[in-house]
Structures are given as C-alpha cells and as structure tokens.
Amino acid sequence: MRPPYLLLDIDGVLIPFPDAEGSTPANHARHEVVPTGRSADDPVTIWLNLAHGPMLMEVIRTGMVTPVWCTSWRQDAATLIGPLLDLPPLPYVDLPRPKITTSHPDGYLWKRDYVDAWLADAPAVWIDDDFTDLDHSWAAERTARGAATLLVQPDPRAGLQAEHLAEARAWAGRLLAVRTGAPAAPSGTEAA
C-alpha cells in the first residue's frame, strides 16, 4: 500500500515572499537560477533556507509519505530547487500554465482541479501557502469519502516551519495506524 502523497509547493513555502519592507527571512540564502524557457543572462533570484532540505529528508526517510512537487515551477522544482536543498530527484505534478491573473479564479486555488484529478482517491497531505476556505472544504469532502486529505498552510512571508512538517508527519502516522491497525508512532519519532 502506497504511503500518502506529500504535495509540496515552492513559492511562499520554500521561497518566502518579501515583507512590506522587501526583506526575506534572515535564515534564507540568495541564489540565482535559470528556469526552463529563460536565458542564462536573465536568471531569477530566489531565497532558500538550506535547513529545509534536512527537515524534508527527515520526513521523507520515514517512508510514511511519497513526496511530490506540486508547484508552478514544474520540472524545475526537481532540477533547480531540489538540488540546492540537497534533495533527491522528486517527481512533480505536471501542472498547466493557465492564463490567469489571480491564484483563485474560481474562489479556490487554481491547482486544485488538476491535483484532484492527479490524486484520484489517493490520500495526501498538501503544503501550500495559498488555500482558501473552499480548498479546506474540498479537503474535508475528500476525507469524508475515504481519501484522507490534510492541507497545511504556511505563512507565505515566513515559509515552511518545523511544525508544518511535524503536523504532516503526525497525520501520516495516524493514517498509517488506521490502515494497519497498529498504534501511531508518537509525534517526532521515527516509525519502525
């Protein structure tokens, strides 16, 4: 039985948005990357917290989740962002490039319909900074019909925090315990 997916966004999660003064968190280092379709003389500046790599690997190594990029960075997540964080190559949800001017053209996160189709009935914990109440209702509906779904929403100016991954890990542990009838591993410990 496949572990639940861990869907991971980048912008606002691993790359925080600047605050009102234009500053990013002090624990994030500046990097220049060249996304697909851009010229090498026109790189994109990003800020990453290098501690995120080990934090994510700690969760991935438990085997309790199947990590997948779920970001508008698409394959560049695996080729540009992941290596900077010392993450192994991870698959990605192949999201389209919609012509939209807001993240919520229908009142909910634009990625949701694509993710819903991609997941089918698979359980998932999805970490993204841009959910609305309609997304949370969708997650509750999926869970009610047997496709356990947890949405974790970091503050886009602070990005991913240890408590977000602890929440995802504890949720996956509880789901595993329900599936196997075994007691859930205490939060913060490795599952045997």
PDB file of C-alpha atoms in Angstrom:
ATOM      1  CA  MET A   1       0.000   0.000   0.000  1.00  0.00           C
ATOM      2  CA  ARG A   2       1.494   3.340  -1.110  1.00  0.00           C
ATOM      3  CA  PRO A   3       2.017   5.934   1.610  1.00  0.00           C
ATOM      4  CA  PRO A   4       0.034   9.156   1.240  1.00  0.00           C
ATOM      5  CA  TYR A   5       1.441  11.766  -1.073  1.00  0.00           C
ATOM      6  CA  LEU A   6       3.249  14.766   0.363  1.00  0.00           C
ATOM      7  CA  LEU A   7       2.488  17.507  -2.178  1.00  0.00           C
ATOM      8  CA  LEU A   8       4.954  20.347  -1.802  1.00  0.00           C
ATOM      9  CA  ASP A   9       4.665  23.863  -3.175  1.00  0.00           C
ATOM     10  CA  ILE A  10       7.667  26.181  -3.534  1.00  0.00           C
ATOM     11  CA  ASP A  11       6.675  29.877  -3.745  1.00  0.00           C
ATOM     12  CA  GLY A  12       5.511  31.025  -0.315  1.00  0.00           C
ATOM     13  CA  VAL A  13       6.600  27.683   1.183  1.00  0.00           C
ATOM     14  CA  LEU A  14      10.294  27.172   0.398  1.00  0.00           C
ATOM     15  CA  ILE A  15      10.786  30.592  -1.198  1.00  0.00           C
ATOM     16  CA  PRO A  16       9.161  33.161   1.120  1.00  0.00           C
ATOM     17  CA  PHE A  17       7.609  36.332  -0.203  1.00  0.00           C
ATOM     18  CA  PRO A  18       9.287  39.580   0.903  1.00  0.00           C
ATOM     19  CA  ASP A  19       7.686  41.509   3.752  1.00  0.00           C
ATOM     20  CA  ALA A  20       6.369  45.072   3.388  1.00  0.00           C
ATOM     21  CA  GLU A  21       9.950  46.404   3.554  1.00  0.00           C
ATOM     22  CA  GLY A  22      11.119  43.987   0.839  1.00  0.00           C
ATOM     23  CA  SER A  23      13.052  41.761   3.255  1.00  0.00           C
ATOM     24  CA  THR A  24      13.100  37.972   3.341  1.00  0.00           C
ATOM     25  CA  PRO A  25      13.782  35.900   6.467  1.00  0.00           C
ATOM     26  CA  ALA A  26      17.395  36.189   7.633  1.00  0.00           C
ATOM     27  CA  ASN A  27      17.878  32.406   7.529  1.00  0.00           C
ATOM     28  CA  HIS A  28      17.355  32.302   3.740  1.00  0.00           C
ATOM     29  CA  ALA A  29      20.296  32.493   1.333  1.00  0.00           C
ATOM     30  CA  ARG A  30      20.159  34.152  -2.077  1.00  0.00           C
ATOM     31  CA  HIS A  31      20.509  32.034  -5.236  1.00  0.00           C
ATOM     32  CA  GLU A  32      20.307  32.784  -8.950  1.00  0.00           C
ATOM     33  CA  VAL A  33      18.538  30.132 -11.046  1.00  0.00           C
ATOM     34  CA  VAL A  34      17.600  29.879 -14.703  1.00  0.00           C
ATOM     35  CA  PRO A  35      14.139  28.316 -15.099  1.00  0.00           C
ATOM     36  CA  THR A  36      13.149  26.478 -18.261  1.00  0.00           C
ATOM     37  CA  GLY A  37      12.497  28.913 -21.075  1.00  0.00           C
ATOM     38  CA  ARG A  38      14.661  31.690 -19.649  1.00  0.00           C
ATOM     39  CA  SER A  39      18.003  32.829 -20.948  1.00  0.00           C
ATOM     40  CA  ALA A  40      21.126  32.312 -18.826  1.00  0.00           C
ATOM     41  CA  ASP A  41      21.650  36.072 -18.915  1.00  0.00           C
ATOM     42  CA  ASP A  42      18.209  36.571 -17.308  1.00  0.00           C
ATOM     43  CA  PRO A  43      18.278  34.479 -14.102  1.00  0.00           C
ATOM     44  CA  VAL A  44      15.666  34.553 -11.352  1.00  0.00           C
ATOM     45  CA  THR A  45      16.738  35.472  -7.824  1.00  0.00           C
ATOM     46  CA  ILE A  46      15.337  33.203  -5.107  1.00  0.00           C
ATOM     47  CA  TRP A  47      15.935  32.855  -1.367  1.00  0.00           C
ATOM     48  CA  LEU A  48      16.101  29.401   0.231  1.00  0.00           C
ATOM     49  CA  ASN A  49      16.572  28.192   3.775  1.00  0.00           C
ATOM     50  CA  LEU A  50      19.152  25.411   3.438  1.00  0.00           C
ATOM     51  CA  ALA A  51      17.801  23.829   6.646  1.00  0.00           C
ATOM     52  CA  HIS A  52      14.652  22.896   4.706  1.00  0.00           C
ATOM     53  CA  GLY A  53      16.491  20.115   2.876  1.00  0.00           C
ATOM     54  CA  PRO A  54      17.404  18.147   6.023  1.00  0.00           C
ATOM     55  CA  MET A  55      13.973  18.862   7.536  1.00  0.00           C
ATOM     56  CA  LEU A  56      12.247  17.443   4.462  1.00  0.00           C
ATOM     57  CA  MET A  57      14.620  14.481   4.253  1.00  0.00           C
ATOM     58  CA  GLU A  58      13.833  13.573   7.850  1.00  0.00           C
ATOM     59  CA  VAL A  59      10.163  13.207   6.895  1.00  0.00           C
ATOM     60  CA  ILE A  60      10.887  11.508   3.558  1.00  0.00           C
ATOM     61  CA  ARG A  61      13.195   8.919   5.173  1.00  0.00           C
ATOM     62  CA  THR A  62      10.381   7.718   7.447  1.00  0.00           C
ATOM     63  CA  GLY A  63       8.726   6.224   4.358  1.00  0.00           C
ATOM     64  CA  MET A  64       5.380   7.453   5.690  1.00  0.00           C
ATOM     65  CA  VAL A  65       4.875   9.810   2.710  1.00  0.00           C
ATOM     66  CA  THR A  66       5.570   9.828  -1.019  1.00  0.00           C
ATOM     67  CA  PRO A  67       6.992  13.304  -1.796  1.00  0.00           C
ATOM     68  CA  VAL A  68       5.910  15.062  -4.993  1.00  0.00           C
ATOM     69  CA  TRP A  69       6.469  18.644  -6.123  1.00  0.00           C
ATOM     70  CA  CYS A  70       3.173  20.483  -6.668  1.00  0.00           C
ATOM     71  CA  THR A  71       4.246  23.867  -7.925  1.00  0.00           C
ATOM     72  CA  SER A  72       4.197  26.194 -10.895  1.00  0.00           C
ATOM     73  CA  TRP A  73       7.964  25.519 -11.022  1.00  0.00           C
ATOM     74  CA  ARG A  74       7.001  22.104 -12.512  1.00  0.00           C
ATOM     75  CA  GLN A  75      10.101  20.095 -13.536  1.00  0.00           C
ATOM     76  CA  ASP A  76      12.353  22.985 -12.479  1.00  0.00           C
ATOM     77  CA  ALA A  77      11.485  22.075  -8.887  1.00  0.00           C
ATOM     78  CA  ALA A  78      13.411  18.825  -9.341  1.00  0.00           C
ATOM     79  CA  THR A  79      16.257  20.253 -11.422  1.00  0.00           C
ATOM     80  CA  LEU A  80      16.806  23.678  -9.826  1.00  0.00           C
ATOM     81  CA  ILE A  81      15.273  23.915  -6.354  1.00  0.00           C
ATOM     82  CA  GLY A  82      15.715  20.345  -5.055  1.00  0.00           C
ATOM     83  CA  PRO A  83      19.485  20.196  -5.738  1.00  0.00           C
ATOM     84  CA  LEU A  84      20.048  23.483  -3.874  1.00  0.00           C
ATOM     85  CA  LEU A  85      18.418  21.843  -0.836  1.00  0.00           C
ATOM     86  CA  ASP A  86      20.281  18.528  -1.327  1.00  0.00           C
ATOM     87  CA  LEU A  87      17.015  16.726  -2.041  1.00  0.00           C
ATOM     88  CA  PRO A  88      16.929  13.671  -4.273  1.00  0.00           C
ATOM     89  CA  PRO A  89      15.097  13.963  -7.605  1.00  0.00           C
ATOM     90  CA  LEU A  90      11.385  14.011  -6.820  1.00  0.00           C
ATOM     91  CA  PRO A  91       8.509  13.592  -9.258  1.00  0.00           C
ATOM     92  CA  TYR A  92       6.180  16.529  -9.886  1.00  0.00           C
ATOM     93  CA  VAL A  93       2.551  17.117 -10.736  1.00  0.00           C
ATOM     94  CA  ASP A  94       2.648  18.362 -14.337  1.00  0.00           C
ATOM     95  CA  LEU A  95       0.520  21.466 -13.857  1.00  0.00           C
ATOM     96  CA  PRO A  96      -0.520  23.510 -16.895  1.00  0.00           C
ATOM     97  CA  ARG A  97       0.344  27.175 -17.402  1.00  0.00           C
ATOM     98  CA  PRO A  98      -3.100  28.747 -17.136  1.00  0.00           C
ATOM     99  CA  LYS A  99      -3.699  32.287 -18.331  1.00  0.00           C
ATOM    100  CA  ILE A 100      -4.942  33.689 -15.024  1.00  0.00           C
ATOM    101  CA  THR A 101      -4.372  36.897 -13.105  1.00  0.00           C
ATOM    102  CA  THR A 102      -5.211  35.516  -9.655  1.00  0.00           C
ATOM    103  CA  SER A 103      -4.414  32.306  -7.791  1.00  0.00           C
ATOM    104  CA  HIS A 104      -8.138  31.863  -7.138  1.00  0.00           C
ATOM    105  CA  PRO A 105     -10.014  32.446 -10.422  1.00  0.00           C
ATOM    106  CA  ASP A 106     -12.947  30.309  -9.188  1.00  0.00           C
ATOM    107  CA  GLY A 107     -12.630  31.171  -5.487  1.00  0.00           C
ATOM    108  CA  TYR A 108     -10.172  28.357  -4.756  1.00  0.00           C
ATOM    109  CA  LEU A 109      -6.531  27.599  -5.574  1.00  0.00           C
ATOM    110  CA  TRP A 110      -6.117  27.176  -9.338  1.00  0.00           C
ATOM    111  CA  LYS A 111      -4.048  23.998  -8.886  1.00  0.00           C
ATOM    112  CA  ARG A 112      -6.798  22.175  -7.050  1.00  0.00           C
ATOM    113  CA  ASP A 113      -8.745  20.734 -10.001  1.00  0.00           C
ATOM    114  CA  TYR A 114      -5.528  19.356 -11.521  1.00  0.00           C
ATOM    115  CA  VAL A 115      -4.379  17.948  -8.197  1.00  0.00           C
ATOM    116  CA  ASP A 116      -7.772  16.372  -7.576  1.00  0.00           C
ATOM    117  CA  ALA A 117      -7.636  14.582 -10.939  1.00  0.00           C
ATOM    118  CA  TRP A 118      -3.992  13.576 -10.404  1.00  0.00           C
ATOM    119  CA  LEU A 119      -4.632  12.176  -6.914  1.00  0.00           C
ATOM    120  CA  ALA A 120      -7.818  10.289  -7.826  1.00  0.00           C
ATOM    121  CA  ASP A 121      -8.623   8.603  -4.478  1.00  0.00           C
ATOM    122  CA  ALA A 122      -5.089   8.635  -3.063  1.00  0.00           C
ATOM    123  CA  PRO A 123      -4.595  10.181   0.382  1.00  0.00           C
ATOM    124  CA  ALA A 124      -2.441  13.304   0.529  1.00  0.00           C
ATOM    125  CA  VAL A 125      -1.031  15.993   2.722  1.00  0.00           C
ATOM    126  CA  TRP A 126      -0.611  19.153   0.662  1.00  0.00           C
ATOM    127  CA  ILE A 127       1.631  22.007   1.817  1.00  0.00           C
ATOM    128  CA  ASP A 128       0.836  25.288   0.047  1.00  0.00           C
ATOM    129  CA  ASP A 129       0.532  28.877   1.226  1.00  0.00           C
ATOM    130  CA  ASP A 130      -2.449  29.823  -0.939  1.00  0.00           C
ATOM    131  CA  PHE A 131      -5.518  27.825   0.127  1.00  0.00           C
ATOM    132  CA  THR A 132      -8.954  29.370   0.587  1.00  0.00           C
ATOM    133  CA  ASP A 133     -11.925  28.190   2.645  1.00  0.00           C
ATOM    134  CA  LEU A 134     -13.186  26.374  -0.466  1.00  0.00           C
ATOM    135  CA  ASP A 135      -9.950  24.360  -0.569  1.00  0.00           C
ATOM    136  CA  HIS A 136     -10.362  23.386   3.071  1.00  0.00           C
ATOM    137  CA  SER A 137     -13.954  22.301   2.342  1.00  0.00           C
ATOM    138  CA  TRP A 138     -12.692  20.234  -0.594  1.00  0.00           C
ATOM    139  CA  ALA A 139     -10.140  18.521   1.692  1.00  0.00           C
ATOM    140  CA  ALA A 140     -12.860  17.750   4.246  1.00  0.00           C
ATOM    141  CA  GLU A 141     -15.096  16.311   1.484  1.00  0.00           C
ATOM    142  CA  ARG A 142     -12.262  14.125   0.146  1.00  0.00           C
ATOM    143  CA  THR A 143     -11.562  12.870   3.651  1.00  0.00           C
ATOM    144  CA  ALA A 144     -15.263  12.134   4.261  1.00  0.00           C
ATOM    145  CA  ARG A 145     -15.405   9.964   1.136  1.00  0.00           C
ATOM    146  CA  GLY A 146     -12.326   7.971   2.206  1.00  0.00           C
ATOM    147  CA  ALA A 147      -9.468   9.887   0.554  1.00  0.00           C
ATOM    148  CA  ALA A 148      -7.754  11.320   3.630  1.00  0.00           C
ATOM    149  CA  THR A 149      -6.544  14.847   2.897  1.00  0.00           C
ATOM    150  CA  LEU A 150      -4.691  17.348   5.056  1.00  0.00           C
ATOM    151  CA  LEU A 151      -3.931  20.899   3.938  1.00  0.00           C
ATOM    152  CA  VAL A 152      -1.010  22.632   5.664  1.00  0.00           C
ATOM    153  CA  GLN A 153      -0.757  26.362   5.020  1.00  0.00           C
ATOM    154  CA  PRO A 154       2.448  28.203   5.952  1.00  0.00           C
ATOM    155  CA  ASP A 155       2.554  31.986   6.217  1.00  0.00           C
ATOM    156  CA  PRO A 156       3.958  32.993   2.797  1.00  0.00           C
ATOM    157  CA  ARG A 157       6.317  35.550   4.376  1.00  0.00           C
ATOM    158  CA  ALA A 158       7.796  33.031   6.814  1.00  0.00           C
ATOM    159  CA  GLY A 159       7.596  29.890   4.686  1.00  0.00           C
ATOM    160  CA  LEU A 160       7.873  26.297   5.803  1.00  0.00           C
ATOM    161  CA  GLN A 161       8.467  25.744   9.514  1.00  0.00           C
ATOM    162  CA  ALA A 162       9.351  22.622  11.501  1.00  0.00           C
ATOM    163  CA  GLU A 163       5.839  22.498  12.972  1.00  0.00           C
ATOM    164  CA  HIS A 164       4.329  22.173   9.476  1.00  0.00           C
ATOM    165  CA  LEU A 165       6.374  19.058   8.810  1.00  0.00           C
ATOM    166  CA  ALA A 166       5.641  17.723  12.297  1.00  0.00           C
ATOM    167  CA  GLU A 167       1.919  18.123  11.559  1.00  0.00           C
ATOM    168  CA  ALA A 168       2.293  16.301   8.223  1.00  0.00           C
ATOM    169  CA  ARG A 169       4.310  13.526   9.827  1.00  0.00           C
ATOM    170  CA  ALA A 170       1.880  13.063  12.718  1.00  0.00           C
ATOM    171  CA  TRP A 171      -1.060  12.965  10.279  1.00  0.00           C
ATOM    172  CA  ALA A 172       0.703  10.355   8.114  1.00  0.00           C
ATOM    173  CA  GLY A 173       1.476   8.314  11.239  1.00  0.00           C
ATOM    174  CA  ARG A 174      -2.169   8.353  12.310  1.00  0.00           C
ATOM    175  CA  LEU A 175      -3.270   7.377   8.805  1.00  0.00           C
ATOM    176  CA  LEU A 176      -0.773   4.501   8.743  1.00  0.00           C
ATOM    177  CA  ALA A 177      -2.011   3.328  12.152  1.00  0.00           C
ATOM    178  CA  VAL A 178      -5.616   3.305  10.913  1.00  0.00           C
ATOM    179  CA  ARG A 179      -4.649   1.394   7.752  1.00  0.00           C
ATOM    180  CA  THR A 180      -2.602  -1.239   9.576  1.00  0.00           C
ATOM    181  CA  GLY A 181      -4.374  -1.355  12.923  1.00  0.00           C
ATOM    182  CA  ALA A 182      -1.042  -0.559  14.611  1.00  0.00           C
ATOM    183  CA  PRO A 183      -0.618   2.206  17.190  1.00  0.00           C
ATOM    184  CA  ALA A 184       0.555   5.514  15.736  1.00  0.00           C
ATOM    185  CA  ALA A 185       4.193   6.453  16.359  1.00  0.00           C
ATOM    186  CA  PRO A 186       4.494   9.324  18.842  1.00  0.00           C
ATOM    187  CA  SER A 187       4.973  12.680  17.151  1.00  0.00           C
ATOM    188  CA  GLY A 188       8.630  13.447  16.481  1.00  0.00           C
ATOM    189  CA  THR A 189       9.809   9.833  16.465  1.00  0.00           C
ATOM    190  CA  GLU A 190      10.769   7.546  13.641  1.00  0.00           C
ATOM    191  CA  ALA A 191       8.262   4.923  12.608  1.00  0.00           C
ATOM    192  CA  ALA A 192       9.779   1.442  12.809  1.00  0.00           C
TER     193      ALA A 192
END
